[in-house]
PDB file of C-alpha atoms in Angstrom:
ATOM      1  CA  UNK A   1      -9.772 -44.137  38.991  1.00  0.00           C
ATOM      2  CA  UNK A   2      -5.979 -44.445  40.352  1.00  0.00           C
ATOM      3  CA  UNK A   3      -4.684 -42.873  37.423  1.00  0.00           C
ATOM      4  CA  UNK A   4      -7.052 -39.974  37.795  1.00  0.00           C
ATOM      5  CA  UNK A   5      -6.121 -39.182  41.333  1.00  0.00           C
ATOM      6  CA  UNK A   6      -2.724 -39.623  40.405  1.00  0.00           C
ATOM      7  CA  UNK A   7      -2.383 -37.098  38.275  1.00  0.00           C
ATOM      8  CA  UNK A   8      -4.707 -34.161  39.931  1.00  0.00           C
ATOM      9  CA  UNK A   9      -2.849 -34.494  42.753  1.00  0.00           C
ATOM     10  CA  UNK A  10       0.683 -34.275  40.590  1.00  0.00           C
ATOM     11  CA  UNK A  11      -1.087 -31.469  38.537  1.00  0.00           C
ATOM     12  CA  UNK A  12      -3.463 -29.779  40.246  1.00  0.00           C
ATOM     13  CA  UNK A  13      -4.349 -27.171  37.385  1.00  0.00           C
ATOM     14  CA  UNK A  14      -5.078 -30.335  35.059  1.00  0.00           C
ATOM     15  CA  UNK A  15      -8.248 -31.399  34.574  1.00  0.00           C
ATOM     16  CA  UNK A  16      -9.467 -34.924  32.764  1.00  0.00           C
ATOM     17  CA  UNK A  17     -13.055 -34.757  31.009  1.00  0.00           C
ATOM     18  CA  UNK A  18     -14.947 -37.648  29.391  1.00  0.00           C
ATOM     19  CA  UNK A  19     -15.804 -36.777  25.714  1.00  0.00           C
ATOM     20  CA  UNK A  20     -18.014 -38.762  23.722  1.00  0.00           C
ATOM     21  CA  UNK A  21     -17.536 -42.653  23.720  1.00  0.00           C
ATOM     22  CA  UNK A  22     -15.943 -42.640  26.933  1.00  0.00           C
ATOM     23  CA  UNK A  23     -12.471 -40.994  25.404  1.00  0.00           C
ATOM     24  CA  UNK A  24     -10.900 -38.988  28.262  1.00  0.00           C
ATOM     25  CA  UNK A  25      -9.180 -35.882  27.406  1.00  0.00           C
ATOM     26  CA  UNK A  26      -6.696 -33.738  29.894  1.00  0.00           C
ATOM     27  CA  UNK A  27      -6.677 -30.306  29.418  1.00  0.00           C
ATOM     28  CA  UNK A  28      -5.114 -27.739  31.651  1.00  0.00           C
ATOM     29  CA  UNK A  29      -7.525 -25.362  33.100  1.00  0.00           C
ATOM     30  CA  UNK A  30      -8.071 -22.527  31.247  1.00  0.00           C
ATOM     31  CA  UNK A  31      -7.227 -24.107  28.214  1.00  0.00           C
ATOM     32  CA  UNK A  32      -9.681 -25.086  25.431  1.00  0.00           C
ATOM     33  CA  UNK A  33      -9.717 -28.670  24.552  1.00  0.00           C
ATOM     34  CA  UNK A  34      -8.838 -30.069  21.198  1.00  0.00           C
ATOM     35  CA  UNK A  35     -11.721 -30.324  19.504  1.00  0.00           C
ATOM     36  CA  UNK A  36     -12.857 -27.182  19.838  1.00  0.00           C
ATOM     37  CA  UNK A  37     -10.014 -24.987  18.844  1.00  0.00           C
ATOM     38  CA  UNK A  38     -10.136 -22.829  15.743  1.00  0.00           C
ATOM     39  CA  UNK A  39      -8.672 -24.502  12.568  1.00  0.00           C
ATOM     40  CA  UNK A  40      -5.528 -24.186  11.859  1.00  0.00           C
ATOM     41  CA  UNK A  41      -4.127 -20.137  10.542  1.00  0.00           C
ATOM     42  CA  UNK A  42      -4.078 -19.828   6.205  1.00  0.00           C
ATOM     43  CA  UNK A  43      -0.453 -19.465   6.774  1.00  0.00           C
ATOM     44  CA  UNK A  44       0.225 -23.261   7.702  1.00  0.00           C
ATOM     45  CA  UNK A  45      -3.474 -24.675   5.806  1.00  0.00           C
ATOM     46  CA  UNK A  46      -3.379 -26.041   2.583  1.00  0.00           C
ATOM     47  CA  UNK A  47      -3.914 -23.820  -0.316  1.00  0.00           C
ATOM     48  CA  UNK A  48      -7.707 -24.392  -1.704  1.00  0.00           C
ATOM     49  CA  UNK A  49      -7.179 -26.101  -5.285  1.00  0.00           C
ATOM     50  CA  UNK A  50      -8.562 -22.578  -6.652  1.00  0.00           C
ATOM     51  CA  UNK A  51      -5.356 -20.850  -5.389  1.00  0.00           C
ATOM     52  CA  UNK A  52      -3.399 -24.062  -6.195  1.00  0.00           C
ATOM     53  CA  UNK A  53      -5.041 -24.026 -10.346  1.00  0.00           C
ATOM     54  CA  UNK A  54      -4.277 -20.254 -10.660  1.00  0.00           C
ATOM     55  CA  UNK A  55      -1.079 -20.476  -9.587  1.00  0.00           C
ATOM     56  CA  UNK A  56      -0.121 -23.557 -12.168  1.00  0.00           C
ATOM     57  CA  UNK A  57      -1.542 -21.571 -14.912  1.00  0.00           C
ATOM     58  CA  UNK A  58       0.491 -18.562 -14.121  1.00  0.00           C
ATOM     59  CA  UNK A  59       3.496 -21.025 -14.139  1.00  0.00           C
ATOM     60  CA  UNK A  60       2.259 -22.153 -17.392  1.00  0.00           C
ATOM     61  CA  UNK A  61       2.202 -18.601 -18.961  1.00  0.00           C
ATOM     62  CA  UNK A  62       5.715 -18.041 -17.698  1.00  0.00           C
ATOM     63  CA  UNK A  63       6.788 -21.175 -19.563  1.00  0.00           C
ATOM     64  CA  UNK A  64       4.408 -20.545 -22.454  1.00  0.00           C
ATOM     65  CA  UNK A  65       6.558 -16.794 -22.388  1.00  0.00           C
ATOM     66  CA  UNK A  66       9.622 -18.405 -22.405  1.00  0.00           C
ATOM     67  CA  UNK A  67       8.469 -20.669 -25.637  1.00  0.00           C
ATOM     68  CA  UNK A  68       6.972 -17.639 -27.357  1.00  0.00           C
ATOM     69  CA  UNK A  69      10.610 -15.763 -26.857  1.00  0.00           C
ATOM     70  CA  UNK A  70      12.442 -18.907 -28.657  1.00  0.00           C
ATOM     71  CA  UNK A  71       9.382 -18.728 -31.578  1.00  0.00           C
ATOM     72  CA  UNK A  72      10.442 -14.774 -31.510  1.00  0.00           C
ATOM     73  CA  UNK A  73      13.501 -14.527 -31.870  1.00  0.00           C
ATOM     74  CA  UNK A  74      13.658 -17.795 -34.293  1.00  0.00           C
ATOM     75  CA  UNK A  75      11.341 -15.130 -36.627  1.00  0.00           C
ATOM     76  CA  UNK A  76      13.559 -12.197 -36.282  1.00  0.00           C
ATOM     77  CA  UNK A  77      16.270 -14.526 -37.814  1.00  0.00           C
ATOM     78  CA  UNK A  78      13.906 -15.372 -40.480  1.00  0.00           C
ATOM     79  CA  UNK A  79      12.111 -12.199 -41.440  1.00  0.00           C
ATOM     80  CA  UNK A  80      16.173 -10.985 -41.610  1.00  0.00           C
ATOM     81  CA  UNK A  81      16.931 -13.734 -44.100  1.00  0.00           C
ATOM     82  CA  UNK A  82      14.013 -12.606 -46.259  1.00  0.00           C
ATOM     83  CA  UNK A  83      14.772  -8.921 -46.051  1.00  0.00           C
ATOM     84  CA  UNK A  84      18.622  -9.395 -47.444  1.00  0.00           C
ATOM     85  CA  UNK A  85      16.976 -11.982 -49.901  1.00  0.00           C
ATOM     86  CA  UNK A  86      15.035  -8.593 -51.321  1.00  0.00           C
ATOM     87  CA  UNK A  87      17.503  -6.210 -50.392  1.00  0.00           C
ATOM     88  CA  UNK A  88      20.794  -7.281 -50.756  1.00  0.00           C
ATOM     89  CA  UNK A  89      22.584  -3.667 -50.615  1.00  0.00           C
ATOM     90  CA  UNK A  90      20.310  -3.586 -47.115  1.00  0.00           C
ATOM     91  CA  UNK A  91      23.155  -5.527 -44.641  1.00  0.00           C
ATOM     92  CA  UNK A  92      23.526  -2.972 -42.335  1.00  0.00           C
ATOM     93  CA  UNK A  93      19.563  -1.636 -41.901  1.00  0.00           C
ATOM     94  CA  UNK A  94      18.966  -5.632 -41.525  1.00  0.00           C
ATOM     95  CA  UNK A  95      21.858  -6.289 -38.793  1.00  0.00           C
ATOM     96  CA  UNK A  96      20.295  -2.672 -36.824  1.00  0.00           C
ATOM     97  CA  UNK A  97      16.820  -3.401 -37.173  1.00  0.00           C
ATOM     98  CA  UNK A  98      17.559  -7.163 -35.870  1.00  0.00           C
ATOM     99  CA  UNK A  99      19.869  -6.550 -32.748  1.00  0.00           C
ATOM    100  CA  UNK A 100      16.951  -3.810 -31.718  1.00  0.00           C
ATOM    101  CA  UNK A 101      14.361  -6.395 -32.042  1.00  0.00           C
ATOM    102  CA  UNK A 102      15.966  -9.011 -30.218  1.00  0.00           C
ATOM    103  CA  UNK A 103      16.979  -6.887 -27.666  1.00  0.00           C
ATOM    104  CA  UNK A 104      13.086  -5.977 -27.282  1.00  0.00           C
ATOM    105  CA  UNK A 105      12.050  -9.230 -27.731  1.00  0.00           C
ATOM    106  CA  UNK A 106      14.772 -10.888 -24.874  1.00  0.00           C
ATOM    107  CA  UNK A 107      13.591  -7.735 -22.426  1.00  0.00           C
ATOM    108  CA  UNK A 108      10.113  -8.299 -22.773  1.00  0.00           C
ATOM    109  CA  UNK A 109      10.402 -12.312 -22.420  1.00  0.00           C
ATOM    110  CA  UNK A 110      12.326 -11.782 -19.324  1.00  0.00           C
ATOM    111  CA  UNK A 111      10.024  -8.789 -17.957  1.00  0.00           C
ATOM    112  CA  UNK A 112       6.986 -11.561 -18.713  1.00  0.00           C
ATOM    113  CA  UNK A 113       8.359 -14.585 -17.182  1.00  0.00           C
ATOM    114  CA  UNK A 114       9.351 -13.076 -14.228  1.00  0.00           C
ATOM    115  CA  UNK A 115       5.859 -11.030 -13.613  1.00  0.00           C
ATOM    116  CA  UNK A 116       4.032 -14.666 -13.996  1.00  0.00           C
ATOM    117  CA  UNK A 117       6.298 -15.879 -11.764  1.00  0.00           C
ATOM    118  CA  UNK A 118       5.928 -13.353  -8.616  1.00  0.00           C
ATOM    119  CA  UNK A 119       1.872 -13.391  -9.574  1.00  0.00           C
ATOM    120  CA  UNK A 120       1.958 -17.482  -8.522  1.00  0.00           C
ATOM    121  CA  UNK A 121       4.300 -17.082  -5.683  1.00  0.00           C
ATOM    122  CA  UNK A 122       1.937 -14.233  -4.375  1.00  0.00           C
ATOM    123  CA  UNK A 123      -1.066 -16.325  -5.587  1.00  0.00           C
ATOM    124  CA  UNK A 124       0.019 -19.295  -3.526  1.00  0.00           C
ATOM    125  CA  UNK A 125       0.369 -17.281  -0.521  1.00  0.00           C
ATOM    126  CA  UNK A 126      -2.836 -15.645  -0.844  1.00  0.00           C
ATOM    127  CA  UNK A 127      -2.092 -12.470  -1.193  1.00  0.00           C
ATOM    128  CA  UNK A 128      -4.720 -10.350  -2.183  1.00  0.00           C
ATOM    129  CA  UNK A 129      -2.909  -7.560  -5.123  1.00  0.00           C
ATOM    130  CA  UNK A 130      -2.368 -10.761  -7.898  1.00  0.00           C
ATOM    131  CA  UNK A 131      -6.073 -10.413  -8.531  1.00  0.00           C
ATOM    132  CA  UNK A 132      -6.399  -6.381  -9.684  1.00  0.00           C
ATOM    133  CA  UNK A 133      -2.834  -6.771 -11.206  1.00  0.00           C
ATOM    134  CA  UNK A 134      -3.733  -9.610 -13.022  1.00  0.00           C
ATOM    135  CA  UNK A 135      -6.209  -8.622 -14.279  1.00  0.00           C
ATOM    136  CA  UNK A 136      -4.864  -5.250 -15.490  1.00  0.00           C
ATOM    137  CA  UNK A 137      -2.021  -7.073 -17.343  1.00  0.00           C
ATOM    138  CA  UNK A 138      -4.482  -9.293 -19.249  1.00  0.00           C
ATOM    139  CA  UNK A 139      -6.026  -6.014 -20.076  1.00  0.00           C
ATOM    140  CA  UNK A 140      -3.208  -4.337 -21.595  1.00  0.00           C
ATOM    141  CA  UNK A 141      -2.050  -7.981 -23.024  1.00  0.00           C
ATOM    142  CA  UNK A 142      -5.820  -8.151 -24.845  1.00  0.00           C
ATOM    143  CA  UNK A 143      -4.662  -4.268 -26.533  1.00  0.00           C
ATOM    144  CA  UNK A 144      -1.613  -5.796 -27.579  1.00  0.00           C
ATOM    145  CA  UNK A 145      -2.635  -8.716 -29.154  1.00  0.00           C
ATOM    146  CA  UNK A 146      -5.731  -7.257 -30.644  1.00  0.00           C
ATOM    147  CA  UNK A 147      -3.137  -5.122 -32.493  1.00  0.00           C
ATOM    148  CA  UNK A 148      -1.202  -7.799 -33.179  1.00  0.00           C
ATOM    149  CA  UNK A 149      -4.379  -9.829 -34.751  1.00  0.00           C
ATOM    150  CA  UNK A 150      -5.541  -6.304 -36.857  1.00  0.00           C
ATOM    151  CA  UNK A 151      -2.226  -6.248 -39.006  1.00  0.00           C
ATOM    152  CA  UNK A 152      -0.237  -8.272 -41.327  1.00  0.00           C
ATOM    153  CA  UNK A 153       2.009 -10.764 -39.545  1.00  0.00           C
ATOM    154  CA  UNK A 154       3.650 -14.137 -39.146  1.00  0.00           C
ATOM    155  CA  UNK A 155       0.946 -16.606 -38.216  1.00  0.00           C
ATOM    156  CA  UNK A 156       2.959 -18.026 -35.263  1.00  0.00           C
ATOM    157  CA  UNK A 157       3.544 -14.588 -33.319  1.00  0.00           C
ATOM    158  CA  UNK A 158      -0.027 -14.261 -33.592  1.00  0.00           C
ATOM    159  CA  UNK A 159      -1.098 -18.007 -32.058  1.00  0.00           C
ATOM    160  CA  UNK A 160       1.867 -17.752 -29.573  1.00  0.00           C
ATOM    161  CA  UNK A 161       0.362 -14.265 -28.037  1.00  0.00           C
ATOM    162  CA  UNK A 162      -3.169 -15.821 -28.252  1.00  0.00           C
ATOM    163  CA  UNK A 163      -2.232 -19.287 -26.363  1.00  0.00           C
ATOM    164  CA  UNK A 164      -0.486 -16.855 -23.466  1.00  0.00           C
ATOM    165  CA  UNK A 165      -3.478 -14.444 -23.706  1.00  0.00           C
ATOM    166  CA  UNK A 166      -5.624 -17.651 -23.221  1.00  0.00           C
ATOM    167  CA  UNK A 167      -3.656 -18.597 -20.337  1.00  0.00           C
ATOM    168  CA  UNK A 168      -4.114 -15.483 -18.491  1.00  0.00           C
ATOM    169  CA  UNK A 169      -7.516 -15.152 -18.980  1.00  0.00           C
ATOM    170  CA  UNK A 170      -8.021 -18.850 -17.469  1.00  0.00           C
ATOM    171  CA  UNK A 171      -5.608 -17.485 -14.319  1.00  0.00           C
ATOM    172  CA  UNK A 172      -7.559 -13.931 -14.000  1.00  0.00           C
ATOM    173  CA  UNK A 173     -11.404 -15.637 -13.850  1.00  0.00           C
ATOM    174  CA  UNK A 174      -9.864 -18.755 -11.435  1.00  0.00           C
ATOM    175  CA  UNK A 175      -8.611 -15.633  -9.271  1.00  0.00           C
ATOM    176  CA  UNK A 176     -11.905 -14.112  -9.203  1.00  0.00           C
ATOM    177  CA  UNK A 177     -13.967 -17.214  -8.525  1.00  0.00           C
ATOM    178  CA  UNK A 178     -15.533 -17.366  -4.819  1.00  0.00           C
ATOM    179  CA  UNK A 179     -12.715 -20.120  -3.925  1.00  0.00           C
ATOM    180  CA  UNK A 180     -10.043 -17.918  -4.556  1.00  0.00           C
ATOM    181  CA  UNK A 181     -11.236 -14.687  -3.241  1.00  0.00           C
ATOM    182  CA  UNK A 182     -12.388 -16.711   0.275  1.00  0.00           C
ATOM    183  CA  UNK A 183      -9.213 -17.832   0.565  1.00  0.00           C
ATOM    184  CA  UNK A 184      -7.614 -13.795   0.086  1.00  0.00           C
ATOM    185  CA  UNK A 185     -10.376 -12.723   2.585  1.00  0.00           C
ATOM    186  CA  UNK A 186      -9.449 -15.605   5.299  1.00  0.00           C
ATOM    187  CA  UNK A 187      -5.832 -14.733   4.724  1.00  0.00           C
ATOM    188  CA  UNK A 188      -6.152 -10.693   4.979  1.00  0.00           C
ATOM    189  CA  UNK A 189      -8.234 -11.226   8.113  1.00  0.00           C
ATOM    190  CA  UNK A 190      -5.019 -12.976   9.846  1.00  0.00           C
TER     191      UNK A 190
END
């Protein structure tokens, strides 16, 4: 056609194929045409929903952290009510024994929120480390709550640490599922 001559002759390195249906595509020479260019890099692709559903849950253990802190600390004020209820003479041991376990108690929140935090930011990315350190933290969260379950105790410090124990197990086995761990090898191979 016109148009065809037209532009070799304007762009001699261009060349104009017919794809299927009659569609004509110009590619320069030495180029590889559209359709059969690799897909797009893991950095600018859309997160599989794997990666996407681990991540929310670790965003829902940092808020479920946050809730268990206020539940905490609303205890400490209790159990301290109680104990100068028994102990009247016992002001000072109350007031000690209460400023160290809020301070514990505000540490760890923080420490907790902000570890599910970078897990889902690293999560989203695919990154490959939130998997093994996940998975380590859910281990040393199942000690701690296991001792929390074999004692004595306030019934909602005990449901609190379950529901966020819960929560990270659901994050740790959507993080080792196939869709997740494809998308870590894709990305690592990058």
């Amino acid at each position: 056609s016109p148009v065809t001559k037209v532009i070799r002759a304007s762009r001699p390195s261009a060349a104009v194929s017919e794809g299927p249906g009659g569609t004509r595509t110009m590619t320069a020479r030495g180029t590889v045409p559209p359709s059969s260019r690799p897909p797009a890099s893991p950095r600018t692709a859309k997160s599989p929903s794997a990666t996407v559903t681990a991540a929310k849950l670790m965003y829902a253990g940092a808020v479920a952290s946050l809730l268990s802190m206020a539940v905490d600390l609303a205890v400490i004020g209790d159990v301290k009510k109680v104990f100068l209820a028994a102990h009247p003479d016992g002001f000072k041991t109350a007031q000690s024994v209460a400023g160290a376990a809020t301070f514990v108690v505000v540490v760890g929140g923080i420490v907790s929120i902000v570890l599910w935090l970078r897990l889902a930011s690293a999560t989203r990315k695919g990154r490959a480390w939130p998997r093994p350190v996940g998975t380590v933290l859910l281990g040393l969260h199942t000690v701690g709550m296991l001792a929390t379950f074999s004692r004595p105790g306030i019934p909602a410090v005990k449901w609190s640490a379950f529901i966020i124990w819960l929560i990270g197990l659901a994050a740790v086995v959507v993080l080792w599922r196939r869709p997740a761990r494809a998308r870590v090898a894709v990305r690592a191979r990058v």
